[in-house]
PDB file of C-alpha atoms in Angstrom:
ATOM      1  CA  MET A   1       0.000   0.000   0.000  1.00 54.00           C
ATOM      2  CA  THR A   2       1.334   3.405  -0.968  1.00 53.00           C
ATOM      3  CA  THR A   3       0.857   6.279   1.421  1.00 56.00           C
ATOM      4  CA  ALA A   4       1.093   9.991   0.851  1.00 55.00           C
ATOM      5  CA  ALA A   5       4.358  10.009   2.783  1.00 59.00           C
ATOM      6  CA  THR A   6       5.990   7.563   0.351  1.00 64.00           C
ATOM      7  CA  GLN A   7       4.711   9.064  -2.910  1.00 66.00           C
ATOM      8  CA  PRO A   8       7.045  11.452  -4.656  1.00 67.00           C
ATOM      9  CA  ALA A   9       5.924  15.045  -4.365  1.00 68.00           C
ATOM     10  CA  LYS A  10       4.231  16.379  -7.476  1.00 71.00           C
ATOM     11  CA  LYS A  11       6.004  19.238  -9.117  1.00 70.00           C
ATOM     12  CA  PRO A  12       3.859  22.323  -9.354  1.00 65.00           C
ATOM     13  CA  ARG A  13       2.791  23.086 -12.893  1.00 59.00           C
ATOM     14  CA  PRO A  14       4.981  25.858 -14.327  1.00 61.00           C
ATOM     15  CA  LYS A  15       3.193  29.186 -14.531  1.00 65.00           C
ATOM     16  CA  LEU A  16       2.385  30.363 -18.035  1.00 71.00           C
ATOM     17  CA  GLN A  17       3.801  33.724 -19.001  1.00 81.00           C
ATOM     18  CA  VAL A  18       0.791  35.558 -20.397  1.00 87.00           C
ATOM     19  CA  MET A  19       2.756  37.814 -22.776  1.00 92.00           C
ATOM     20  CA  ARG A  20       6.217  38.279 -24.175  1.00 94.00           C
ATOM     21  CA  VAL A  21       7.814  41.602 -25.056  1.00 96.00           C
ATOM     22  CA  SER A  22      10.028  42.090 -28.114  1.00 97.00           C
ATOM     23  CA  ASP A  23      13.388  43.830 -27.788  1.00 97.00           C
ATOM     24  CA  ALA A  24      11.976  46.880 -29.609  1.00 97.00           C
ATOM     25  CA  ALA A  25       8.922  47.104 -27.315  1.00 97.00           C
ATOM     26  CA  ALA A  26      11.072  46.708 -24.197  1.00 97.00           C
ATOM     27  CA  ALA A  27      13.408  49.484 -25.358  1.00 97.00           C
ATOM     28  CA  ARG A  28      10.465  51.814 -26.060  1.00 96.00           C
ATOM     29  CA  ILE A  29       8.838  51.068 -22.686  1.00 96.00           C
ATOM     30  CA  ARG A  30      12.140  51.730 -20.873  1.00 96.00           C
ATOM     31  CA  ASP A  31      12.429  55.027 -22.770  1.00 95.00           C
ATOM     32  CA  ILE A  32       8.862  56.070 -21.876  1.00 92.00           C
ATOM     33  CA  ILE A  33       9.223  55.141 -18.219  1.00 93.00           C
ATOM     34  CA  GLY A  34      12.647  56.818 -18.025  1.00 92.00           C
ATOM     35  CA  LYS A  35      11.185  60.117 -19.291  1.00 93.00           C
ATOM     36  CA  SER A  36       8.181  60.094 -16.941  1.00 92.00           C
ATOM     37  CA  ASP A  37       7.979  62.914 -14.418  1.00 92.00           C
ATOM     38  CA  LYS A  38       6.577  60.529 -11.795  1.00 91.00           C
ATOM     39  CA  PRO A  39       7.567  56.999 -10.762  1.00 93.00           C
ATOM     40  CA  LEU A  40       5.864  54.262 -12.787  1.00 93.00           C
ATOM     41  CA  ALA A  41       5.549  50.574 -11.934  1.00 93.00           C
ATOM     42  CA  GLY A  42       5.185  49.687 -15.601  1.00 94.00           C
ATOM     43  CA  VAL A  43       2.640  49.661 -18.388  1.00 95.00           C
ATOM     44  CA  ARG A  44      -0.865  48.231 -17.925  1.00 96.00           C
ATOM     45  CA  VAL A  45      -2.269  46.299 -20.902  1.00 94.00           C
ATOM     46  CA  GLY A  46      -5.827  45.135 -21.385  1.00 92.00           C
ATOM     47  CA  VAL A  47      -8.661  44.788 -23.853  1.00 89.00           C
ATOM     48  CA  LYS A  48     -11.997  46.565 -24.018  1.00 89.00           C
ATOM     49  CA  ASN A  49     -15.196  46.093 -25.963  1.00 85.00           C
ATOM     50  CA  GLY A  50     -15.529  48.476 -28.867  1.00 77.00           C
ATOM     51  CA  GLY A  51     -14.715  49.249 -32.457  1.00 73.00           C
ATOM     52  CA  CYS A  52     -16.143  47.669 -35.555  1.00 73.00           C
ATOM     53  CA  ALA A  53     -14.386  44.306 -34.965  1.00 68.00           C
ATOM     54  CA  GLY A  54     -15.556  44.043 -31.350  1.00 78.00           C
ATOM     55  CA  MET A  55     -12.510  44.615 -29.116  1.00 82.00           C
ATOM     56  CA  ALA A  56      -9.543  46.949 -28.808  1.00 84.00           C
ATOM     57  CA  TYR A  57      -6.219  46.714 -26.979  1.00 86.00           C
ATOM     58  CA  THR A  58      -5.632  49.230 -24.188  1.00 91.00           C
ATOM     59  CA  MET A  59      -2.378  50.559 -22.754  1.00 93.00           C
ATOM     60  CA  GLU A  60      -1.797  53.040 -19.967  1.00 94.00           C
ATOM     61  CA  TYR A  61       0.880  54.100 -17.526  1.00 93.00           C
ATOM     62  CA  ALA A  62       0.704  52.244 -14.221  1.00 94.00           C
ATOM     63  CA  GLU A  63       1.876  53.972 -11.070  1.00 94.00           C
ATOM     64  CA  ARG A  64       1.368  50.773  -9.070  1.00 94.00           C
ATOM     65  CA  ALA A  65       0.285  47.186  -9.535  1.00 93.00           C
ATOM     66  CA  GLU A  66      -3.253  46.317  -8.492  1.00 92.00           C
ATOM     67  CA  SER A  67      -3.691  43.165  -6.415  1.00 92.00           C
ATOM     68  CA  ALA A  68      -5.458  41.284  -9.241  1.00 93.00           C
ATOM     69  CA  ASP A  69      -3.012  42.313 -12.010  1.00 94.00           C
ATOM     70  CA  GLU A  70      -1.058  39.597 -13.770  1.00 93.00           C
ATOM     71  CA  VAL A  71       2.544  40.806 -13.585  1.00 94.00           C
ATOM     72  CA  VAL A  72       4.858  39.997 -16.493  1.00 94.00           C
ATOM     73  CA  GLU A  73       8.520  40.888 -16.237  1.00 94.00           C
ATOM     74  CA  ASP A  74      10.340  40.451 -19.522  1.00 94.00           C
ATOM     75  CA  LYS A  75      13.535  41.996 -20.881  1.00 95.00           C
ATOM     76  CA  GLY A  76      13.793  44.398 -17.955  1.00 94.00           C
ATOM     77  CA  VAL A  77      10.287  45.877 -18.180  1.00 96.00           C
ATOM     78  CA  THR A  78       7.107  45.269 -16.223  1.00 95.00           C
ATOM     79  CA  ILE A  79       3.773  44.725 -17.937  1.00 96.00           C
ATOM     80  CA  LEU A  80       0.681  44.670 -15.724  1.00 96.00           C
ATOM     81  CA  ILE A  81      -2.215  42.816 -17.313  1.00 94.00           C
ATOM     82  CA  ASP A  82      -5.816  43.482 -16.423  1.00 92.00           C
ATOM     83  CA  PRO A  83      -7.171  40.159 -15.075  1.00 92.00           C
ATOM     84  CA  LYS A  84     -10.194  40.350 -17.428  1.00 91.00           C
ATOM     85  CA  ALA A  85      -7.801  40.375 -20.409  1.00 90.00           C
ATOM     86  CA  VAL A  86      -5.589  37.407 -19.498  1.00 91.00           C
ATOM     87  CA  LEU A  87      -7.410  34.757 -21.557  1.00 88.00           C
ATOM     88  CA  PHE A  88      -7.471  37.067 -24.580  1.00 86.00           C
ATOM     89  CA  LEU A  89      -3.734  37.856 -24.322  1.00 90.00           C
ATOM     90  CA  LEU A  90      -2.248  34.412 -23.563  1.00 90.00           C
ATOM     91  CA  GLY A  91       0.579  33.741 -25.998  1.00 90.00           C
ATOM     92  CA  THR A  92       0.751  37.335 -27.262  1.00 91.00           C
ATOM     93  CA  GLU A  93       3.973  39.135 -28.153  1.00 94.00           C
ATOM     94  CA  MET A  94       3.953  42.896 -27.746  1.00 95.00           C
ATOM     95  CA  ASP A  95       6.173  44.587 -30.338  1.00 96.00           C
ATOM     96  CA  TYR A  96       6.998  48.154 -31.341  1.00 96.00           C
ATOM     97  CA  LYS A  97       7.023  48.981 -35.056  1.00 94.00           C
ATOM     98  CA  VAL A  98       8.306  52.102 -36.765  1.00 94.00           C
ATOM     99  CA  ASP A  99       7.633  52.871 -40.422  1.00 91.00           C
ATOM    100  CA  LYS A 100       7.607  55.996 -42.591  1.00 93.00           C
ATOM    101  CA  LEU A 101       4.314  57.361 -41.308  1.00 90.00           C
ATOM    102  CA  SER A 102       3.805  55.848 -37.870  1.00 89.00           C
ATOM    103  CA  ALA A 103       5.310  54.321 -34.776  1.00 92.00           C
ATOM    104  CA  GLN A 104       3.183  52.123 -32.544  1.00 91.00           C
ATOM    105  CA  PHE A 105       2.955  49.159 -30.242  1.00 93.00           C
ATOM    106  CA  VAL A 106       1.493  46.126 -31.996  1.00 89.00           C
ATOM    107  CA  PHE A 107       0.195  42.879 -30.547  1.00 90.00           C
ATOM    108  CA  ASN A 108       1.028  39.619 -32.312  1.00 90.00           C
ATOM    109  CA  ASN A 109      -1.801  37.636 -30.773  1.00 85.00           C
ATOM    110  CA  PRO A 110      -2.616  34.004 -31.650  1.00 85.00           C
ATOM    111  CA  ASN A 111      -6.126  34.575 -30.251  1.00 76.00           C
ATOM    112  CA  GLN A 112      -6.921  37.288 -32.794  1.00 76.00           C
ATOM    113  CA  THR A 113      -9.338  36.006 -35.419  1.00 73.00           C
ATOM    114  CA  SER A 114      -9.749  39.209 -37.467  1.00 71.00           C
ATOM    115  CA  ALA A 115      -9.198  42.959 -37.458  1.00 72.00           C
ATOM    116  CA  CYS A 116     -11.138  45.910 -38.810  1.00 69.00           C
ATOM    117  CA  GLY A 117      -9.904  47.738 -41.883  1.00 64.00           C
ATOM    118  CA  CYS A 118      -8.882  50.856 -39.966  1.00 63.00           C
ATOM    119  CA  GLY A 119      -6.688  48.871 -37.564  1.00 62.00           C
ATOM    120  CA  GLU A 120      -8.340  50.212 -34.419  1.00 66.00           C
ATOM    121  CA  SER A 121     -10.107  47.052 -33.282  1.00 64.00           C
ATOM    122  CA  VAL A 122      -9.801  43.275 -33.421  1.00 63.00           C
ATOM    123  CA  ALA A 123     -11.854  40.149 -32.875  1.00 66.00           C
ATOM    124  CA  LEU A 124     -10.410  37.938 -30.124  1.00 68.00           C
ATOM    125  CA  THR A 125     -11.312  34.517 -28.771  1.00 69.00           C
ATOM    126  CA  PRO A 126     -10.204  33.329 -25.326  1.00 71.00           C
ATOM    127  CA  ALA A 127      -7.140  31.075 -25.358  1.00 74.00           C
ATOM    128  CA  LYS A 128      -7.396  27.404 -24.546  1.00 71.00           C
ATOM    129  CA  ASP A 129      -5.087  26.725 -21.561  1.00 55.00           C
ATOM    130  CA  GLY A 130      -3.566  23.528 -22.976  1.00 48.00           C
ATOM    131  CA  SER A 131      -2.414  25.194 -26.191  1.00 47.00           C
ATOM    132  CA  LEU A 132       0.339  27.279 -24.595  1.00 50.00           C
ATOM    133  CA  GLU A 133       3.800  26.493 -23.354  1.00 49.00           C
ATOM    134  CA  PRO A 134       5.026  27.433 -19.868  1.00 46.00           C
ATOM    135  CA  ALA A 135       7.299  30.436 -19.457  1.00 47.00           C
ATOM    136  CA  THR A 136      10.976  29.668 -19.792  1.00 46.00           C
TER     137      THR A 136
END
């Protein structure tokens, strides 16, 4: 008979990292935070209902982390994720793109099913937990 005392301890499942940050996005976030006239904990990312495709990404300065925020630390920057957005952002890479006429953060999101023509909103489906790899 096997008892709990003789069974090997189960390893806790590794925590999934909700988002990754590209080198370009991390550099831009460090630059923004470095130029702020008040201390910032990081950048808060979320999604909201709206736009012709149904949802839009949100970003704002975060002076502090809220207790329910998912905290992602990647490449020396802190991203605070609104808990209501976690399932929509799982597996996403945040990047920063510069071209001739614009410079902006972009989200390479495997949960995005479509986007509107103007680029302001997207259609997102919640991620399936088993389809993602643990953070490394």
